[in-house]
PDB file of C-alpha atoms in Angstrom:
ATOM      1  CA  UNK A   1      -1.388 -13.088   5.124  1.00  0.00           C
ATOM      2  CA  UNK A   2      -0.123 -16.560   7.642  1.00  0.00           C
ATOM      3  CA  UNK A   3      -0.625 -20.289   5.278  1.00  0.00           C
ATOM      4  CA  UNK A   4      -3.242 -21.293   7.553  1.00  0.00           C
ATOM      5  CA  UNK A   5      -5.205 -17.662   6.619  1.00  0.00           C
ATOM      6  CA  UNK A   6      -4.936 -18.559   2.938  1.00  0.00           C
ATOM      7  CA  UNK A   7      -6.327 -22.076   3.096  1.00  0.00           C
ATOM      8  CA  UNK A   8      -9.824 -21.030   5.512  1.00  0.00           C
ATOM      9  CA  UNK A   9     -10.303 -17.714   2.930  1.00  0.00           C
ATOM     10  CA  UNK A  10      -9.411 -20.083  -0.237  1.00  0.00           C
ATOM     11  CA  UNK A  11     -11.725 -22.399   1.842  1.00  0.00           C
ATOM     12  CA  UNK A  12     -14.098 -19.809   2.401  1.00  0.00           C
ATOM     13  CA  UNK A  13     -14.709 -19.067  -0.443  1.00  0.00           C
ATOM     14  CA  UNK A  14     -15.607 -22.252  -2.013  1.00  0.00           C
ATOM     15  CA  UNK A  15     -18.201 -22.595   0.125  1.00  0.00           C
ATOM     16  CA  UNK A  16     -19.570 -19.727  -0.668  1.00  0.00           C
ATOM     17  CA  UNK A  17     -19.631 -19.946  -4.146  1.00  0.00           C
ATOM     18  CA  UNK A  18     -21.141 -23.586  -3.452  1.00  0.00           C
ATOM     19  CA  UNK A  19     -23.773 -21.545  -1.927  1.00  0.00           C
ATOM     20  CA  UNK A  20     -24.692 -19.265  -4.540  1.00  0.00           C
ATOM     21  CA  UNK A  21     -24.750 -21.660  -7.220  1.00  0.00           C
ATOM     22  CA  UNK A  22     -26.985 -24.272  -4.949  1.00  0.00           C
ATOM     23  CA  UNK A  23     -29.091 -21.214  -4.333  1.00  0.00           C
ATOM     24  CA  UNK A  24     -29.673 -20.081  -7.694  1.00  0.00           C
ATOM     25  CA  UNK A  25     -30.516 -24.001  -8.833  1.00  0.00           C
ATOM     26  CA  UNK A  26     -32.716 -25.635  -5.760  1.00  0.00           C
ATOM     27  CA  UNK A  27     -34.316 -21.644  -5.862  1.00  0.00           C
ATOM     28  CA  UNK A  28     -35.662 -22.400  -1.925  1.00  0.00           C
ATOM     29  CA  UNK A  29     -38.328 -19.883   0.056  1.00  0.00           C
ATOM     30  CA  UNK A  30     -36.658 -17.965   1.803  1.00  0.00           C
ATOM     31  CA  UNK A  31     -34.146 -16.531  -1.844  1.00  0.00           C
ATOM     32  CA  UNK A  32     -37.476 -15.681  -3.553  1.00  0.00           C
ATOM     33  CA  UNK A  33     -37.210 -12.443  -0.975  1.00  0.00           C
ATOM     34  CA  UNK A  34     -33.940 -12.005  -1.715  1.00  0.00           C
ATOM     35  CA  UNK A  35     -32.971 -12.084  -5.274  1.00  0.00           C
ATOM     36  CA  UNK A  36     -29.089 -11.475  -5.297  1.00  0.00           C
ATOM     37  CA  UNK A  37     -28.400 -13.516  -2.467  1.00  0.00           C
ATOM     38  CA  UNK A  38     -26.888 -16.062  -4.490  1.00  0.00           C
ATOM     39  CA  UNK A  39     -25.571 -13.970  -7.270  1.00  0.00           C
ATOM     40  CA  UNK A  40     -24.423 -11.951  -3.943  1.00  0.00           C
ATOM     41  CA  UNK A  41     -22.932 -15.700  -3.210  1.00  0.00           C
ATOM     42  CA  UNK A  42     -21.588 -16.546  -5.807  1.00  0.00           C
ATOM     43  CA  UNK A  43     -19.407 -12.652  -6.246  1.00  0.00           C
ATOM     44  CA  UNK A  44     -17.912 -12.624  -3.171  1.00  0.00           C
ATOM     45  CA  UNK A  45     -17.143 -16.116  -2.931  1.00  0.00           C
ATOM     46  CA  UNK A  46     -15.453 -15.721  -6.485  1.00  0.00           C
ATOM     47  CA  UNK A  47     -13.950 -12.878  -4.919  1.00  0.00           C
ATOM     48  CA  UNK A  48     -12.333 -14.695  -1.945  1.00  0.00           C
ATOM     49  CA  UNK A  49     -11.752 -17.934  -3.518  1.00  0.00           C
ATOM     50  CA  UNK A  50      -9.191 -16.010  -6.284  1.00  0.00           C
ATOM     51  CA  UNK A  51      -7.721 -14.270  -3.182  1.00  0.00           C
ATOM     52  CA  UNK A  52      -6.887 -16.801  -1.309  1.00  0.00           C
ATOM     53  CA  UNK A  53      -5.586 -20.053  -3.985  1.00  0.00           C
ATOM     54  CA  UNK A  54      -3.620 -17.100  -5.226  1.00  0.00           C
ATOM     55  CA  UNK A  55      -1.876 -16.315  -2.471  1.00  0.00           C
ATOM     56  CA  UNK A  56      -1.363 -19.768  -1.199  1.00  0.00           C
ATOM     57  CA  UNK A  57       0.563 -20.371  -4.972  1.00  0.00           C
ATOM     58  CA  UNK A  58       2.586 -17.731  -4.151  1.00  0.00           C
ATOM     59  CA  UNK A  59       3.528 -18.476  -1.321  1.00  0.00           C
ATOM     60  CA  UNK A  60       3.858 -22.068  -2.860  1.00  0.00           C
ATOM     61  CA  UNK A  61       6.277 -20.347  -5.721  1.00  0.00           C
ATOM     62  CA  UNK A  62       9.164 -18.463  -3.865  1.00  0.00           C
ATOM     63  CA  UNK A  63       8.619 -21.340  -0.588  1.00  0.00           C
ATOM     64  CA  UNK A  64      12.243 -22.803  -2.522  1.00  0.00           C
ATOM     65  CA  UNK A  65      13.344 -19.883  -3.622  1.00  0.00           C
ATOM     66  CA  UNK A  66      14.730 -17.850  -0.693  1.00  0.00           C
ATOM     67  CA  UNK A  67      16.243 -15.102  -2.599  1.00  0.00           C
ATOM     68  CA  UNK A  68      12.940 -13.653  -3.872  1.00  0.00           C
ATOM     69  CA  UNK A  69      10.844 -14.246  -1.141  1.00  0.00           C
ATOM     70  CA  UNK A  70      13.898 -11.925   0.741  1.00  0.00           C
ATOM     71  CA  UNK A  71      13.579 -10.006  -2.546  1.00  0.00           C
ATOM     72  CA  UNK A  72       9.988  -9.416  -1.613  1.00  0.00           C
ATOM     73  CA  UNK A  73      10.005  -8.757   1.123  1.00  0.00           C
ATOM     74  CA  UNK A  74      12.368  -6.008   0.776  1.00  0.00           C
ATOM     75  CA  UNK A  75      10.715  -3.787  -1.398  1.00  0.00           C
ATOM     76  CA  UNK A  76       6.941  -5.035   0.656  1.00  0.00           C
ATOM     77  CA  UNK A  77       9.462  -2.804   3.535  1.00  0.00           C
ATOM     78  CA  UNK A  78      10.995  -0.659   1.156  1.00  0.00           C
ATOM     79  CA  UNK A  79      10.564   2.934   2.888  1.00  0.00           C
ATOM     80  CA  UNK A  80      10.537   4.504  -0.884  1.00  0.00           C
ATOM     81  CA  UNK A  81       7.724   1.968  -1.664  1.00  0.00           C
ATOM     82  CA  UNK A  82       5.390   2.529   1.814  1.00  0.00           C
ATOM     83  CA  UNK A  83       6.192   5.998   0.708  1.00  0.00           C
ATOM     84  CA  UNK A  84       4.975   5.485  -2.769  1.00  0.00           C
ATOM     85  CA  UNK A  85       1.610   3.952  -1.220  1.00  0.00           C
ATOM     86  CA  UNK A  86       0.513   6.410   1.280  1.00  0.00           C
ATOM     87  CA  UNK A  87       0.593   9.388  -0.824  1.00  0.00           C
ATOM     88  CA  UNK A  88      -1.150   7.279  -3.227  1.00  0.00           C
ATOM     89  CA  UNK A  89      -4.222   7.113  -1.488  1.00  0.00           C
ATOM     90  CA  UNK A  90      -3.777   9.926   0.408  1.00  0.00           C
ATOM     91  CA  UNK A  91      -4.117  11.375  -3.676  1.00  0.00           C
ATOM     92  CA  UNK A  92      -7.077   8.424  -4.062  1.00  0.00           C
ATOM     93  CA  UNK A  93      -8.981  10.056  -0.506  1.00  0.00           C
ATOM     94  CA  UNK A  94      -8.999  13.361  -2.239  1.00  0.00           C
ATOM     95  CA  UNK A  95     -10.435  11.769  -5.319  1.00  0.00           C
ATOM     96  CA  UNK A  96     -12.972  10.234  -3.315  1.00  0.00           C
ATOM     97  CA  UNK A  97     -14.192  13.171  -1.555  1.00  0.00           C
ATOM     98  CA  UNK A  98     -14.634  14.992  -4.994  1.00  0.00           C
ATOM     99  CA  UNK A  99     -16.487  11.549  -7.085  1.00  0.00           C
ATOM    100  CA  UNK A 100     -19.298  11.539  -3.572  1.00  0.00           C
ATOM    101  CA  UNK A 101     -19.011  15.341  -3.403  1.00  0.00           C
ATOM    102  CA  UNK A 102     -20.301  14.926  -7.695  1.00  0.00           C
ATOM    103  CA  UNK A 103     -22.311  11.833  -7.136  1.00  0.00           C
ATOM    104  CA  UNK A 104     -24.589  13.402  -4.187  1.00  0.00           C
ATOM    105  CA  UNK A 105     -25.050  16.438  -5.927  1.00  0.00           C
ATOM    106  CA  UNK A 106     -25.675  15.443  -9.393  1.00  0.00           C
ATOM    107  CA  UNK A 107     -28.517  12.357  -6.761  1.00  0.00           C
ATOM    108  CA  UNK A 108     -29.901  14.912  -5.315  1.00  0.00           C
ATOM    109  CA  UNK A 109     -30.440  16.970  -9.052  1.00  0.00           C
ATOM    110  CA  UNK A 110     -32.223  13.953 -10.258  1.00  0.00           C
ATOM    111  CA  UNK A 111     -34.639  13.993  -7.720  1.00  0.00           C
ATOM    112  CA  UNK A 112     -33.574  10.557  -6.060  1.00  0.00           C
ATOM    113  CA  UNK A 113     -35.016   8.909  -2.993  1.00  0.00           C
ATOM    114  CA  UNK A 114     -34.169  10.670   0.180  1.00  0.00           C
ATOM    115  CA  UNK A 115     -33.568   7.537   1.938  1.00  0.00           C
ATOM    116  CA  UNK A 116     -29.651   6.891  -1.192  1.00  0.00           C
ATOM    117  CA  UNK A 117     -28.952  10.436  -0.600  1.00  0.00           C
ATOM    118  CA  UNK A 118     -28.947  10.560   2.602  1.00  0.00           C
ATOM    119  CA  UNK A 119     -26.920   7.653   2.539  1.00  0.00           C
ATOM    120  CA  UNK A 120     -23.717   8.735   0.454  1.00  0.00           C
ATOM    121  CA  UNK A 121     -24.120  12.095   2.948  1.00  0.00           C
ATOM    122  CA  UNK A 122     -23.589   9.584   6.192  1.00  0.00           C
ATOM    123  CA  UNK A 123     -21.084   8.014   3.922  1.00  0.00           C
ATOM    124  CA  UNK A 124     -19.691  10.719   2.516  1.00  0.00           C
ATOM    125  CA  UNK A 125     -19.488  12.405   6.668  1.00  0.00           C
ATOM    126  CA  UNK A 126     -17.999   8.976   7.974  1.00  0.00           C
ATOM    127  CA  UNK A 127     -15.148   9.151   6.155  1.00  0.00           C
ATOM    128  CA  UNK A 128     -14.096  13.149   6.696  1.00  0.00           C
ATOM    129  CA  UNK A 129     -14.534  11.785  10.385  1.00  0.00           C
ATOM    130  CA  UNK A 130     -11.450   9.409  10.191  1.00  0.00           C
ATOM    131  CA  UNK A 131      -9.745  11.311   8.531  1.00  0.00           C
ATOM    132  CA  UNK A 132      -9.817  13.660  11.532  1.00  0.00           C
ATOM    133  CA  UNK A 133      -9.643  10.836  14.234  1.00  0.00           C
ATOM    134  CA  UNK A 134      -6.691   9.614  12.666  1.00  0.00           C
ATOM    135  CA  UNK A 135      -5.654  13.510  12.181  1.00  0.00           C
ATOM    136  CA  UNK A 136      -5.236  14.129  16.038  1.00  0.00           C
ATOM    137  CA  UNK A 137      -4.539  10.224  17.145  1.00  0.00           C
ATOM    138  CA  UNK A 138      -0.886  10.880  14.625  1.00  0.00           C
ATOM    139  CA  UNK A 139      -0.892  15.164  15.821  1.00  0.00           C
ATOM    140  CA  UNK A 140      -0.265  12.947  19.541  1.00  0.00           C
ATOM    141  CA  UNK A 141       1.341   9.528  18.381  1.00  0.00           C
ATOM    142  CA  UNK A 142       3.823  12.264  16.565  1.00  0.00           C
TER     143      UNK A 142
ATOM    144  CA  UNK B   1      18.905  17.513  -1.161  1.00  0.00           C
ATOM    145  CA  UNK B   2      22.181  16.729  -3.597  1.00  0.00           C
ATOM    146  CA  UNK B   3      24.173  13.974  -2.370  1.00  0.00           C
ATOM    147  CA  UNK B   4      27.560  11.804  -2.880  1.00  0.00           C
ATOM    148  CA  UNK B   5      26.029   9.224  -2.769  1.00  0.00           C
ATOM    149  CA  UNK B   6      27.120   7.684  -6.625  1.00  0.00           C
ATOM    150  CA  UNK B   7      30.273   8.858  -6.043  1.00  0.00           C
ATOM    151  CA  UNK B   8      31.431   7.008  -3.059  1.00  0.00           C
ATOM    152  CA  UNK B   9      30.059   4.382  -4.485  1.00  0.00           C
ATOM    153  CA  UNK B  10      31.430   4.595  -8.032  1.00  0.00           C
ATOM    154  CA  UNK B  11      34.876   4.572  -6.013  1.00  0.00           C
ATOM    155  CA  UNK B  12      34.380   1.464  -4.654  1.00  0.00           C
ATOM    156  CA  UNK B  13      33.281   0.064  -6.933  1.00  0.00           C
ATOM    157  CA  UNK B  14      29.370  -1.207  -5.808  1.00  0.00           C
ATOM    158  CA  UNK B  15      27.095  -2.437  -8.012  1.00  0.00           C
ATOM    159  CA  UNK B  16      23.280   0.003  -7.621  1.00  0.00           C
ATOM    160  CA  UNK B  17      22.133  -3.590  -6.279  1.00  0.00           C
ATOM    161  CA  UNK B  18      25.146  -4.763  -3.734  1.00  0.00           C
ATOM    162  CA  UNK B  19      24.366  -1.433  -1.893  1.00  0.00           C
ATOM    163  CA  UNK B  20      20.864  -2.161  -2.133  1.00  0.00           C
ATOM    164  CA  UNK B  21      20.669  -5.056  -1.135  1.00  0.00           C
ATOM    165  CA  UNK B  22      23.072  -4.384   1.855  1.00  0.00           C
ATOM    166  CA  UNK B  23      20.555  -1.624   3.012  1.00  0.00           C
ATOM    167  CA  UNK B  24      17.861  -3.827   2.899  1.00  0.00           C
ATOM    168  CA  UNK B  25      15.908  -1.335   0.390  1.00  0.00           C
ATOM    169  CA  UNK B  26      15.439  -1.661  -3.535  1.00  0.00           C
ATOM    170  CA  UNK B  27      17.327  -0.571  -6.459  1.00  0.00           C
ATOM    171  CA  UNK B  28      14.774   2.217  -7.543  1.00  0.00           C
ATOM    172  CA  UNK B  29      15.596   2.985  -4.335  1.00  0.00           C
ATOM    173  CA  UNK B  30      18.753   3.401  -4.825  1.00  0.00           C
ATOM    174  CA  UNK B  31      18.711   5.022  -8.359  1.00  0.00           C
ATOM    175  CA  UNK B  32      15.957   7.471  -7.518  1.00  0.00           C
ATOM    176  CA  UNK B  33      18.634   8.697  -4.854  1.00  0.00           C
ATOM    177  CA  UNK B  34      21.778   8.615  -6.896  1.00  0.00           C
ATOM    178  CA  UNK B  35      19.108  11.729  -9.419  1.00  0.00           C
ATOM    179  CA  UNK B  36      18.332  13.568  -6.314  1.00  0.00           C
ATOM    180  CA  UNK B  37      14.631  12.913  -6.741  1.00  0.00           C
ATOM    181  CA  UNK B  38      14.175  11.066  -2.945  1.00  0.00           C
ATOM    182  CA  UNK B  39      15.568  12.781  -0.323  1.00  0.00           C
ATOM    183  CA  UNK B  40      16.477   9.381   2.750  1.00  0.00           C
ATOM    184  CA  UNK B  41      14.203   9.134   6.203  1.00  0.00           C
ATOM    185  CA  UNK B  42      17.379  10.295   8.337  1.00  0.00           C
ATOM    186  CA  UNK B  43      17.691   6.014   9.508  1.00  0.00           C
ATOM    187  CA  UNK B  44      18.464   5.227   6.013  1.00  0.00           C
ATOM    188  CA  UNK B  45      20.721   8.299   6.026  1.00  0.00           C
ATOM    189  CA  UNK B  46      22.266   6.964   8.334  1.00  0.00           C
ATOM    190  CA  UNK B  47      22.970   3.650   7.974  1.00  0.00           C
ATOM    191  CA  UNK B  48      24.147   4.925   4.087  1.00  0.00           C
ATOM    192  CA  UNK B  49      26.745   6.605   6.433  1.00  0.00           C
ATOM    193  CA  UNK B  50      27.537   3.945   8.335  1.00  0.00           C
ATOM    194  CA  UNK B  51      28.241   1.986   5.103  1.00  0.00           C
ATOM    195  CA  UNK B  52      30.598   4.250   3.855  1.00  0.00           C
ATOM    196  CA  UNK B  53      32.249   5.348   7.104  1.00  0.00           C
ATOM    197  CA  UNK B  54      31.975   8.052   6.867  1.00  0.00           C
ATOM    198  CA  UNK B  55      29.973  11.152   8.440  1.00  0.00           C
ATOM    199  CA  UNK B  56      26.706  11.683   7.251  1.00  0.00           C
ATOM    200  CA  UNK B  57      27.628  15.600   5.689  1.00  0.00           C
ATOM    201  CA  UNK B  58      29.674  13.623   3.433  1.00  0.00           C
ATOM    202  CA  UNK B  59      27.321  11.879   1.710  1.00  0.00           C
ATOM    203  CA  UNK B  60      24.566  14.428   2.279  1.00  0.00           C
ATOM    204  CA  UNK B  61      24.988  18.578   1.314  1.00  0.00           C
ATOM    205  CA  UNK B  62      21.888  20.110   2.752  1.00  0.00           C
ATOM    206  CA  UNK B  63      21.805  23.035   0.928  1.00  0.00           C
ATOM    207  CA  UNK B  64      18.917  26.444   2.234  1.00  0.00           C
ATOM    208  CA  UNK B  65      16.536  27.184   0.272  1.00  0.00           C
ATOM    209  CA  UNK B  66      16.991  30.777  -1.949  1.00  0.00           C
ATOM    210  CA  UNK B  67      14.576  33.220  -0.189  1.00  0.00           C
TER     211      UNK B  67
END
């Protein structure tokens, strides 16, 4: 991530956080129909702000230390580290399919709203479709 | 796959950290290679062979799996 993007993220996070607090305090009319909006702004703002600020601090720390910077770059590009990360992602994907499946069955047994069950089914199918798409893409490329 | 990486490294008096820095990989990768827990990509295998100025076959020992 570039420094400019980190600054931008920090700024956007701060603005979202401030907007959330203002919405919560002022309680305008349009918020009545969206009661979760201020909390969503605060949550999202805090997350984005923390991520951006963390990136800026990390950049500042390694800025005057080229050795650490080089080591970090090596660790990021290390083929074993990349293989481990990809393998972990693969395992997580397998787990997602089981977790989604179990959730769908649970909601169906609980007689949950059809909209909830259908949104889970659509999300499940999306994940499977993305997997098939990349399988075909990589099959052509490699 | 078995390899002679540790033997070659020690015979030249090089530390794992130094080899890792020269090959631009992490020290853990060198450790895993030496223990035989990790098989390198063909690119890294070439880099290692070139670093020690030997052929790939002299570093990595290919053994056919017994059926």
